[in-house]
Coordinates of C-alpha atoms in Angstrom, one line a residue:
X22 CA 15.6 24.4 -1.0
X23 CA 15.8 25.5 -4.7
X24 CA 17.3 24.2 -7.3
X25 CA 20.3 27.0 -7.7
X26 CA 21.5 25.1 -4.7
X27 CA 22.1 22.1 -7.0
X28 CA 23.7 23.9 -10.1
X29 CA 27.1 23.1 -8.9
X30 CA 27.5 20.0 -7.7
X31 CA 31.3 19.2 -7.3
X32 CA 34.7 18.9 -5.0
X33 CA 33.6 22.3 -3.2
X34 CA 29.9 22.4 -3.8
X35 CA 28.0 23.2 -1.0
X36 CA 25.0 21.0 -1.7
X37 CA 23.0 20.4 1.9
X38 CA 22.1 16.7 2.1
X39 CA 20.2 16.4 5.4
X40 CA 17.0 16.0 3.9
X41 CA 13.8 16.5 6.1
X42 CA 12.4 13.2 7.1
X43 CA 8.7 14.1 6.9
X44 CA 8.7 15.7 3.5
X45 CA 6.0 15.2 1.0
X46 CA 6.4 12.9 -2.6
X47 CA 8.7 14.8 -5.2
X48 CA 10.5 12.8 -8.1
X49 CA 13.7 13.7 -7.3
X50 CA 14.8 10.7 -4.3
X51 CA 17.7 10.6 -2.0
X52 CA 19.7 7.6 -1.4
X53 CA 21.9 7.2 1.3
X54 CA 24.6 4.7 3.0
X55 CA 25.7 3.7 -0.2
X56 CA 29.3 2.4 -0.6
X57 CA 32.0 4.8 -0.9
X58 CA 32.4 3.1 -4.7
X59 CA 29.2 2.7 -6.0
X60 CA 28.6 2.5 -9.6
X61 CA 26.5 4.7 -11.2
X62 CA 24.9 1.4 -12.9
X63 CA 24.0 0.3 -9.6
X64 CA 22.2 3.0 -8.4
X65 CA 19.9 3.0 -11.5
X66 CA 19.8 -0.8 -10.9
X67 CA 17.2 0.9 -7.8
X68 CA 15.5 2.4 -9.9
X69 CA 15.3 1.4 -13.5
X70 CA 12.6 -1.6 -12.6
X71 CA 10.2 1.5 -11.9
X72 CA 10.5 4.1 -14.9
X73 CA 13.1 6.1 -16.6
X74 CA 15.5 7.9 -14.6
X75 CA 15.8 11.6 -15.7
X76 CA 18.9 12.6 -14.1
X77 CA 21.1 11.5 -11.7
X78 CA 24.0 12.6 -9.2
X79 CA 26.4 10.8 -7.1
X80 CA 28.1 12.4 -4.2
X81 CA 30.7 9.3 -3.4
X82 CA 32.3 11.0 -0.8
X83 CA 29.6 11.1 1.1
X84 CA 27.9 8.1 0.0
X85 CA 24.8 9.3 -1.5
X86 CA 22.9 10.1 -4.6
X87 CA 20.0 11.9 -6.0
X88 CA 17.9 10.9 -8.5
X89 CA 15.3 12.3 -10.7
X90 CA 12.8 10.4 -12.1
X91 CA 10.8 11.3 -15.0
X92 CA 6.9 11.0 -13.1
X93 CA 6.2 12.1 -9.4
X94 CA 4.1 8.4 -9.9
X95 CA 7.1 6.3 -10.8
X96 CA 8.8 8.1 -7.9
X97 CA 5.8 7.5 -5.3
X98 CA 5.5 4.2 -6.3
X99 CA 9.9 2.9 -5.9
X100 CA 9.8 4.8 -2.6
X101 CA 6.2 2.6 -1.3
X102 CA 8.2 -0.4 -2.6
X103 CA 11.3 -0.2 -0.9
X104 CA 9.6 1.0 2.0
X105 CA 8.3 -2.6 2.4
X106 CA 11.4 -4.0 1.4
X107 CA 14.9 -2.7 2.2
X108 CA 17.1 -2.3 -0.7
X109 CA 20.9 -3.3 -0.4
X110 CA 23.9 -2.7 -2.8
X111 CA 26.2 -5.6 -2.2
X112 CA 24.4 -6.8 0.9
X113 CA 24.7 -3.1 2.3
X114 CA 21.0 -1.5 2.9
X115 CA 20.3 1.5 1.3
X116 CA 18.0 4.3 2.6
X117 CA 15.7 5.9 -0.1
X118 CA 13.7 8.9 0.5
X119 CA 11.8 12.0 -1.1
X120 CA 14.3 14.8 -1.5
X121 CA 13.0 18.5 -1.0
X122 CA 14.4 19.5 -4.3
X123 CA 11.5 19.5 -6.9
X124 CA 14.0 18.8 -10.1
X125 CA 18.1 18.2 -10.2
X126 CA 20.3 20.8 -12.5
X127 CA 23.8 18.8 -13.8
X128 CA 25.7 22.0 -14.9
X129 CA 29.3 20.6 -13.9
X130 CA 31.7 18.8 -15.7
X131 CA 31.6 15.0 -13.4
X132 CA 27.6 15.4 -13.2
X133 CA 28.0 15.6 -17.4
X134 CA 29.6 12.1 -17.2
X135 CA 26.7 10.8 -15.0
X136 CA 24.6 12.0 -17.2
X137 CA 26.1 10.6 -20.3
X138 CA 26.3 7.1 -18.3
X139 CA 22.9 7.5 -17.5
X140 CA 21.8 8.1 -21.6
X141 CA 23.4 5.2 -22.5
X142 CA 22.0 2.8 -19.6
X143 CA 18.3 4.7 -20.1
X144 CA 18.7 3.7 -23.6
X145 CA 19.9 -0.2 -23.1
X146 CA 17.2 -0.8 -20.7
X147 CA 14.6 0.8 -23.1
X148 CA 15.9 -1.5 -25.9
X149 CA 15.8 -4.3 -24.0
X150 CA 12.5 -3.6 -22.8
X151 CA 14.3 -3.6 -18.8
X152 CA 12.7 -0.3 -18.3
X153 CA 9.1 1.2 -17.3
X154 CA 7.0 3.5 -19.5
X155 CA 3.9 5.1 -20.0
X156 CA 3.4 3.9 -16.3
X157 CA 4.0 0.3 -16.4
X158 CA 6.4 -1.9 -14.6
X159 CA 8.2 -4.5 -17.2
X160 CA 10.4 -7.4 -16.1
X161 CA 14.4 -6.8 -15.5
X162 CA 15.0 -10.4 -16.1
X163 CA 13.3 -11.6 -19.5
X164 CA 11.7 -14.6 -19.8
X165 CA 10.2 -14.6 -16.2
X166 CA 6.3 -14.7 -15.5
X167 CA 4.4 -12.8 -13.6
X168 CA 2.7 -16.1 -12.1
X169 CA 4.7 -17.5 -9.0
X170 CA 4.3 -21.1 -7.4
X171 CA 4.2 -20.8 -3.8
X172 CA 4.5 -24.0 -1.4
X173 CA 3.7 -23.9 2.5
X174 CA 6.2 -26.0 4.7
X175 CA 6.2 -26.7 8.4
X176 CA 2.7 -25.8 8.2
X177 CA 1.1 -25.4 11.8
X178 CA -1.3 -22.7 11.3
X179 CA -4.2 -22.1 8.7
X180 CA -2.8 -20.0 5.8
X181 CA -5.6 -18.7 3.6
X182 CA -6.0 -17.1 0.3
X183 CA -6.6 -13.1 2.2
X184 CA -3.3 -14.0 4.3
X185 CA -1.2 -14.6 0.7
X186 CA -2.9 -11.6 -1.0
X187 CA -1.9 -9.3 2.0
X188 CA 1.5 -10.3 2.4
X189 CA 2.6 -10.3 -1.9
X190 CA 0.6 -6.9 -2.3
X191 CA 3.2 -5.5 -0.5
X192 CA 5.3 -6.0 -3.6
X193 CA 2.6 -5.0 -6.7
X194 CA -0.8 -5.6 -8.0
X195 CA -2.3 -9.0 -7.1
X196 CA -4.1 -10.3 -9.6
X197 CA -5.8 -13.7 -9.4
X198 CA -5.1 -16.9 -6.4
X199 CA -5.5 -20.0 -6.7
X200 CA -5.2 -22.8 -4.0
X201 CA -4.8 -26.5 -3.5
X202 CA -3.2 -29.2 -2.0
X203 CA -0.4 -31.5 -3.7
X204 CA 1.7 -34.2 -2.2
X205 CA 0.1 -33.5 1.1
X206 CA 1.2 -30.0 0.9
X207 CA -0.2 -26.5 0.8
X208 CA 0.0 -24.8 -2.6
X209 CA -0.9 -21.9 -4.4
X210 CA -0.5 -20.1 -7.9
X211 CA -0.5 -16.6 -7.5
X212 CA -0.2 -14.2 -10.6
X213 CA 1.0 -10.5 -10.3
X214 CA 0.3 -7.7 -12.7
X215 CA 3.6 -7.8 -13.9
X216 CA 6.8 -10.1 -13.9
X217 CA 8.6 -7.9 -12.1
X218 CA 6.7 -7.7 -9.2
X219 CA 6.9 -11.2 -9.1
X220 CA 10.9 -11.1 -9.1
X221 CA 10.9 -8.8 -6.4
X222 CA 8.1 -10.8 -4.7
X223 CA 10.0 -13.7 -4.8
X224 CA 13.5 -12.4 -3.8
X225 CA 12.0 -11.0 -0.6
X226 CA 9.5 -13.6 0.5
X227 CA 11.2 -17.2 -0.5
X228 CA 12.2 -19.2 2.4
X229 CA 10.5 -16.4 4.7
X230 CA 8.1 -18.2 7.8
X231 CA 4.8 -16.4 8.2
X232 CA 4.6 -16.9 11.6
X233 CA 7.4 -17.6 14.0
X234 CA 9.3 -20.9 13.4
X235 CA 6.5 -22.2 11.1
X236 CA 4.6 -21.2 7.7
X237 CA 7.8 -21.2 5.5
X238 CA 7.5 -20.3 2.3
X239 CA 9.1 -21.6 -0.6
X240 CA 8.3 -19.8 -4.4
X241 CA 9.4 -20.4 -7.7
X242 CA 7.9 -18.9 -10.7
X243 CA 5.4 -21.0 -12.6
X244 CA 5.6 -21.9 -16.2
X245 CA 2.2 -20.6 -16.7
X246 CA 2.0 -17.0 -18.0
X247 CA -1.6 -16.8 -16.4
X248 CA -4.3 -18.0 -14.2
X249 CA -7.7 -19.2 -15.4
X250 CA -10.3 -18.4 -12.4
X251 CA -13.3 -20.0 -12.6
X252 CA -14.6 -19.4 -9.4
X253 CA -14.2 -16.5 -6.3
X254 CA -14.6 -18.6 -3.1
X255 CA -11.9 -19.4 -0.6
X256 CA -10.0 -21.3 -2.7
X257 CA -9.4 -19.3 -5.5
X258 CA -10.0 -15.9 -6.3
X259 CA -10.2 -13.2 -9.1
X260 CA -9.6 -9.9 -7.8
X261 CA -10.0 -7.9 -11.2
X262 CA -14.1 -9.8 -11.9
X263 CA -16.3 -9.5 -8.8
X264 CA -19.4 -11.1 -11.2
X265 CA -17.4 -14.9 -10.7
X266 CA -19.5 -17.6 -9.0
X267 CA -19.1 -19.1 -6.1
X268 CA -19.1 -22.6 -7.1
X269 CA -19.2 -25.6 -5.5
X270 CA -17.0 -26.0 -2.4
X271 CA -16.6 -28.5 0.1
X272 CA -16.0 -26.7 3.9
X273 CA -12.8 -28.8 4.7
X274 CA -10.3 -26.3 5.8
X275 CA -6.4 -27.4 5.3
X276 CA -4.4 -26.3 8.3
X277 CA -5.3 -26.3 12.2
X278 CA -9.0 -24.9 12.8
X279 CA -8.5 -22.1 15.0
X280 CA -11.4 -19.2 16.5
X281 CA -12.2 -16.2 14.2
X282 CA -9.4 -13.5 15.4
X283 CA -10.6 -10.6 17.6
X284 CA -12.2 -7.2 16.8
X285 CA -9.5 -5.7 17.2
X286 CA -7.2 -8.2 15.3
X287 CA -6.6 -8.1 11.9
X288 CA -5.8 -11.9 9.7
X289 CA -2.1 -11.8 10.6
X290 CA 0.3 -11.4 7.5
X291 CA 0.4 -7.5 8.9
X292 CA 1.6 -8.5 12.6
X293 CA 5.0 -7.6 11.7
X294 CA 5.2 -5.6 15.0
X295 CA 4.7 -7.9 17.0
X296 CA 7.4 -10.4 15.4
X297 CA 9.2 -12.4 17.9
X298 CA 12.6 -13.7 17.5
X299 CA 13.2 -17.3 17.5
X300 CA 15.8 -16.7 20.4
X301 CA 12.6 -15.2 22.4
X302 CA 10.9 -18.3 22.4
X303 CA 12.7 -22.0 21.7
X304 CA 10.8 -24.4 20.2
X305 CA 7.5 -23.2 20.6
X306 CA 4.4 -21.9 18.9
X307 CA 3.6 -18.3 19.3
X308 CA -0.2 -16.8 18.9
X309 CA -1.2 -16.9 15.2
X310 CA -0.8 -12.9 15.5
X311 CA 2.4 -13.2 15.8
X312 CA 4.5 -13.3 12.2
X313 CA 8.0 -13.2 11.4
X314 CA 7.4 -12.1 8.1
X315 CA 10.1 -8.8 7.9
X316 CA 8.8 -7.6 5.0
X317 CA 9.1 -4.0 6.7
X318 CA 10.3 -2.1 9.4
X319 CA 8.7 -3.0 12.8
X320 CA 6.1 -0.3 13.6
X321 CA 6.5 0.6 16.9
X322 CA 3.1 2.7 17.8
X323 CA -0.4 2.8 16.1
X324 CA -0.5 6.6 15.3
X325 CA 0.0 7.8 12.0
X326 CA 1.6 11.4 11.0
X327 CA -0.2 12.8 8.0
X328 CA 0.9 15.4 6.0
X329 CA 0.5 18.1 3.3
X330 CA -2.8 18.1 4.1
X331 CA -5.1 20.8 2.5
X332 CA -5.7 22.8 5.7
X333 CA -8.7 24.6 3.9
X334 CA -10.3 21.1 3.4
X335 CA -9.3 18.9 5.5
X336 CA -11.7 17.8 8.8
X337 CA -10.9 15.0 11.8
X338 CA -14.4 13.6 10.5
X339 CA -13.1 13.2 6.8
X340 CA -9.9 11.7 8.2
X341 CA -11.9 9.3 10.7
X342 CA -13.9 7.7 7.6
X343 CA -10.9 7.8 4.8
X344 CA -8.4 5.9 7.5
X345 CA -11.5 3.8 8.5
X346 CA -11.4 1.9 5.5
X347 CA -8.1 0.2 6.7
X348 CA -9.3 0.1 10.5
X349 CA -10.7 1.4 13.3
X350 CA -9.5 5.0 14.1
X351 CA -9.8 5.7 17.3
X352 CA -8.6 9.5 17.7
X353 CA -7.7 12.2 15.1
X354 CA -5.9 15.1 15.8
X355 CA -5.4 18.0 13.4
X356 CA -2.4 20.6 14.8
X357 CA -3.2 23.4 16.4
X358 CA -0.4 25.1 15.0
X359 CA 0.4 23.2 11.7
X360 CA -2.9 22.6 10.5
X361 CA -1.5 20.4 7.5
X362 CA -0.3 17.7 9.3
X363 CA -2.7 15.4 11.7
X364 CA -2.4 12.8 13.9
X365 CA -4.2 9.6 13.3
X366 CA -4.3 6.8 16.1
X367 CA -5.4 3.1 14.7
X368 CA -7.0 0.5 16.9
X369 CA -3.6 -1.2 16.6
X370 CA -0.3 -0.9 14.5
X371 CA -0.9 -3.6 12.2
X372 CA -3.8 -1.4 11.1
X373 CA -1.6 1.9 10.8
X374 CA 0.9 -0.3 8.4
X375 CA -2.0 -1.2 6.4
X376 CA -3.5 2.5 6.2
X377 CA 0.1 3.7 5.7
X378 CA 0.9 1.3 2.5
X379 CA -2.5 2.0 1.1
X380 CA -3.3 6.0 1.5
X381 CA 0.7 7.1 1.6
X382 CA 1.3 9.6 -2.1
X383 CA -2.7 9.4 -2.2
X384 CA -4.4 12.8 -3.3
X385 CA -6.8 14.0 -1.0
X386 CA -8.1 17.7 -1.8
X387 CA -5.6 18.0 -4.3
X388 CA -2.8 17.7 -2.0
X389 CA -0.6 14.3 -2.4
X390 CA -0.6 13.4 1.2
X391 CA 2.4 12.0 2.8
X392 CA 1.6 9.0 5.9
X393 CA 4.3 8.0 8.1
X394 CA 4.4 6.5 11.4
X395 CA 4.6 8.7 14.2
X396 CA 7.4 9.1 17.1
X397 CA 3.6 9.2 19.7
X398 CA 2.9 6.5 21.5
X399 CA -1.2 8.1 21.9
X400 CA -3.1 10.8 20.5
X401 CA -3.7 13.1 23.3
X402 CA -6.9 14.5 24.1
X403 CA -7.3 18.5 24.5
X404 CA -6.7 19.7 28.2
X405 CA -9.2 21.5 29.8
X406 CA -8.0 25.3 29.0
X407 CA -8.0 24.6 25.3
X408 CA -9.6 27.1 23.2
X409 CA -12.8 25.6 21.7
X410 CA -10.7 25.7 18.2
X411 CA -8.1 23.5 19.7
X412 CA -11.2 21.3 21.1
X413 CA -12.9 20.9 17.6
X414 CA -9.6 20.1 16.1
X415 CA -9.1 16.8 17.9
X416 CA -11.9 13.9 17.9
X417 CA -12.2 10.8 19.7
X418 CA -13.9 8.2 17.8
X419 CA -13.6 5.1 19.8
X420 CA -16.9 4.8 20.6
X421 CA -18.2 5.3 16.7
X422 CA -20.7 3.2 15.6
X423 CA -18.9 3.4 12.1
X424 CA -16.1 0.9 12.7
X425 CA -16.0 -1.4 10.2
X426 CA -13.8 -4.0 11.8
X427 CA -15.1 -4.4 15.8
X428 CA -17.0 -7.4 14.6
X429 CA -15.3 -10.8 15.4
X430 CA -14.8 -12.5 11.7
X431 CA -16.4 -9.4 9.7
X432 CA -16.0 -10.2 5.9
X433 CA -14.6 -6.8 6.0
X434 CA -11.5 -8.6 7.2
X435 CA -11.2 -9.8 3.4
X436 CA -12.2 -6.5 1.4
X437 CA -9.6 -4.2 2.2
X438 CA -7.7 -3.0 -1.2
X439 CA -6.4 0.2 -2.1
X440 CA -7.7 3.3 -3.2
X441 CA -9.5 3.2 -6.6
X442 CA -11.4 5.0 -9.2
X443 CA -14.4 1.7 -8.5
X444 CA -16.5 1.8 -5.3
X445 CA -18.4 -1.1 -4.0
X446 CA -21.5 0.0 -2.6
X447 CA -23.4 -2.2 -0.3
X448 CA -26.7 -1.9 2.4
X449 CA -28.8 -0.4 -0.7
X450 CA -32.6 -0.5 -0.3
X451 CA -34.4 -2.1 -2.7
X452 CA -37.1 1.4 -3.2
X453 CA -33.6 2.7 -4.0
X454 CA -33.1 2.2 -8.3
X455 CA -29.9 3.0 -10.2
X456 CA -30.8 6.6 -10.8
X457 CA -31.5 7.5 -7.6
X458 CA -27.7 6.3 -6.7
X459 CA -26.0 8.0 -9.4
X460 CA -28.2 11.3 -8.7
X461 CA -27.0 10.7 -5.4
X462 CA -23.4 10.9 -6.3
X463 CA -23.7 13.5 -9.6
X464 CA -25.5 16.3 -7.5
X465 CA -22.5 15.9 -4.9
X466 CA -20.3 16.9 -7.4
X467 CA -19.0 14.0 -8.5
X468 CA -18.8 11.8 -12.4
X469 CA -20.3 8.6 -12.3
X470 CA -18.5 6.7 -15.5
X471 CA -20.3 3.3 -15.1
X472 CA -22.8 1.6 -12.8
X473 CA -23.7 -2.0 -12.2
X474 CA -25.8 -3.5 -9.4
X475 CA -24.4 -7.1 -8.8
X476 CA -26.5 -9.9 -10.9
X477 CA -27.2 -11.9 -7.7
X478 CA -27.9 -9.6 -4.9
X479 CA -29.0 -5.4 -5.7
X480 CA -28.1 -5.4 -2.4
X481 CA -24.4 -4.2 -3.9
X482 CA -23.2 -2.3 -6.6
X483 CA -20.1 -1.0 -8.2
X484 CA -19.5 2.5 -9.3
X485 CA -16.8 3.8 -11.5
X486 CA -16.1 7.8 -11.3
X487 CA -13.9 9.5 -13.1
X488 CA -10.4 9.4 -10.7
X489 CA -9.3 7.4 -7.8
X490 CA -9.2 11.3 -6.6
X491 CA -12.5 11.6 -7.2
X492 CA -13.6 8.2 -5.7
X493 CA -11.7 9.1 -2.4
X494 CA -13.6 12.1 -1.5
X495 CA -17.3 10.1 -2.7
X496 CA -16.2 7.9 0.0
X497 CA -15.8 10.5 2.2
X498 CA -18.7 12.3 1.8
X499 CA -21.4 9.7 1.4
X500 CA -20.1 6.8 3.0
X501 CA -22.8 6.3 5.7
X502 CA -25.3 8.7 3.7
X503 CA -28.6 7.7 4.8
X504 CA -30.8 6.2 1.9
X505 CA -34.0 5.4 3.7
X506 CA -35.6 5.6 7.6
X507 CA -33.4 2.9 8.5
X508 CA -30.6 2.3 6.0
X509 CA -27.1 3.7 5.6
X510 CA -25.4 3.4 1.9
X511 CA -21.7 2.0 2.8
X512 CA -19.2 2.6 0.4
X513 CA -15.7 0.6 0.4
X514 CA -12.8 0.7 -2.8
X515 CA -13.4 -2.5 -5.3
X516 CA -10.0 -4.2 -6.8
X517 CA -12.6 -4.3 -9.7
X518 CA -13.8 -2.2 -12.8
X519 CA -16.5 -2.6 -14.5

């Protein structure tokens, strides 16, 4: 649709609202289902916590809006959010999506006062400092800090540092954890990247259970404005320095001690899907991998729809290893017919919401891809009369030696972070030095901006290129690379830099 179709928007324009659900990340959003008299303040309310609006138009008889925000990143970014955590307007959810336009023209005379509203809001909230730029996320409420105290009631099951940094990433950059127990309680001190992802944090999750009936949280911010980690062990953690000690720790566990979760399971802050309600079962305790956490919708299947793929580029191979960093793919099937979308089926759908949150607005051969659940149950294998195209265009990988997660209690369980311009490297050789591995990467093609082995085991190493663009296809194309007779390099994202 172009954007002559929005040059006049008002009692008789002709503006087509029924957006295409699958369509890939643009910086103009469409809200729906929002009441009949919504202010224009509290639509940009949405969005002001996640940059400066550009424009804006309200259709209020038909109870929806656009808006144009200034970055395609500010825009990926509010959409991700929200996805995890339904906005309302006075207690009413609101539906956000990417709109087909590209940019929003406000020619007409009732768009002109929208736009003068939105001047004067853009410019209180930049004042105020209530308003993102240059790509960071500042508080709405002042005074707030970014470092919340979380308590643990009613609590039956183990709750661990990797099941609190799962369930608040879901609302902004973790930063640093720190547990302990108080007053015969579990604790914990968790510090965001910024105070307002702690707001949000905290008005989603407070008084949430983690698993059915049990695991309730309770969060307040601290008065701390950040966390001092000494140590990266189970009880506390620094996810921005991967050089911390270990330290001294004592191997009492606080909670129930319960066997390591299946292959197939992931730790279960991600089991929204297979959240029971308490009517379902009275008074009892459900299977740890079952949470009634609704931070966002129930997935309902474990295949994935990918989209605005680079057709050119893109392989079920290179799929199979970029998805594989957030679980076990089992099939991949590129469209016959459509060859820029695929289908992607996870071992489970608690590992398609985790692939979904972490590669969804990604860039993959300079395409921003788009991942969305899918309506199929199953990836479906090519039938016999398939042409040997069709047959080379779908893969099954279940029985891949590459799966990083089949093991029962694999650390991997507790290194899965989102795409990043660091890569942890890990199963080097010791014949293999710290030229060899940048030569490695450099004559792929690829800008190695800093190297460091790890101090106590050159066993690891982290590597910094020069985008997370970048650092996605190195992953691709030399994760598994063989080094030596015997060894394969693997290559992961780090929450780190060096």
């Amino acid at each position: 649709m172009s954007t002559s179709n929005l040059s006049a928007v008002d009692g008789t324009d002709r503006l087509c609202v029924s957006e295409r659900a699958q369509c890939v990340p643009s910086r103009v959003l469409h809200l729906r289902q929002l009441p009949a008299d919504v202010s224009e303040q509290e639509v940009l309310a949405l969005a002001l916590p996640f940059g400066r609006v550009h424009k804006l138009i309200t259709l209020k008889t038909k109870n929806q809006a656009f808006l144009e925000m200034a970055s395609d990143e500010a825009a990926v970014t509010m959409v991700n959010y929200y996805t995890s955590a339904t906005p309302t307007v006075r207690n009413q959810p609101i539906y956000i999506q990417y709109s087909t336009h590209r940019e929003l023209k406000t020619d007409n005379l009732t768009n002109q006062r929208a736009q003068a509203a939105l001047q004067v809001i853009n410019a209180t909230a930049m004042h105020s400092g209530n308003v993102a730029t240059s790509g960071e996320v500042r508080a709405l409420t002042p005074g707030h800090s970014p470092v919340l105290r979380i308590i643990v009631e009613n609590l039956f099951y183990p709750v661990t540092l990797e099941v609190l940094q799962q369930i608040f990433s879901k609302f902004g950059s973790v930063l640093k954890i720190i547990t302990f127990t108080r007053n015969n309680q579990f604790q914990a001190l968790l510090q965001f990247s910024d105070a307002v992802h702690a707001q949000h944090a905290k008005g989603a999750l407070d008084g949430q259970n983690i698993y059915n009936g049990c695991c309730t949280l309770r969060i307040d911010f601290s008065k701390l404005s950040a966390l001092n980690v000494k140590y990266n062990n189970e009880k506390s953690r620094d996810f921005t320095r991967a050089d911390l000690p270990t330290g001294e720790l004592e191997p009492a566990a606080f909670g129930v001690a319960l066997p390591p979760y299946g292959a197939a399971a992931f730790p279960p802050p991600f089991h929204q899907h297979t959240a029971l309600s308490m009517a379902a079962v009275p008074g009892s305790l459900v299977s740890p991998t079952r949470v009634s956490l609704q931070v966002a919708p129930p997935p309902v299947h474990s295949v994935l729809l990918v989209s605005n793929l680079n057709p050119e580029s893109v392989s079920p191979h290179c799929l199979f290893i970029l998805f594989g960093v957030y679980g076990d793919v089992q099939r991949v099937k590129i469209l016959f017919n459509k060859k820029e979308n695929a289908l992607v089926q996870m071992s489970d759908a608690t590992q398609a919401q985790l692939a979904m949150s972490h590669l969804n607005g990604q860039r993959l051969h300079g395409n921003v891809i788009r991942v969305t659940l899918s309506k199929h149950p199953v990836v479906q294998l090519p039938r016999g009369g398939a042409g040997q195209e069709e047959q080379a265009l779908t893969r099954d990988f279940s029985g891949s030696s590459l799966h990083r997660f089949k093991k029962p209690g694999s650390k991997n369980f507790n290194n899965i972070f989102p795409p990043s311009a660091t890569l942890h490297l890990s199963n080097i050789p010791s014949s293999v030095s710290e030229d060899g591995l940048k030569d490695l990467f450099v004559s792929s093609g690829f800008t190695v901006k800093a190297f460091k082995f790890f101090q106590k085991d050159r066993k690891m190493a982290l590597m910094q290129l020069a985008s997370v663009e970048e650092a996605i296809e190195a992953l691709i194309a030399l994760h598994d690379h063989q080094l030596d007779h015997n060894q394969h390099l693997r290559v992961s994202f780090s929450k780190s830099t060096i």
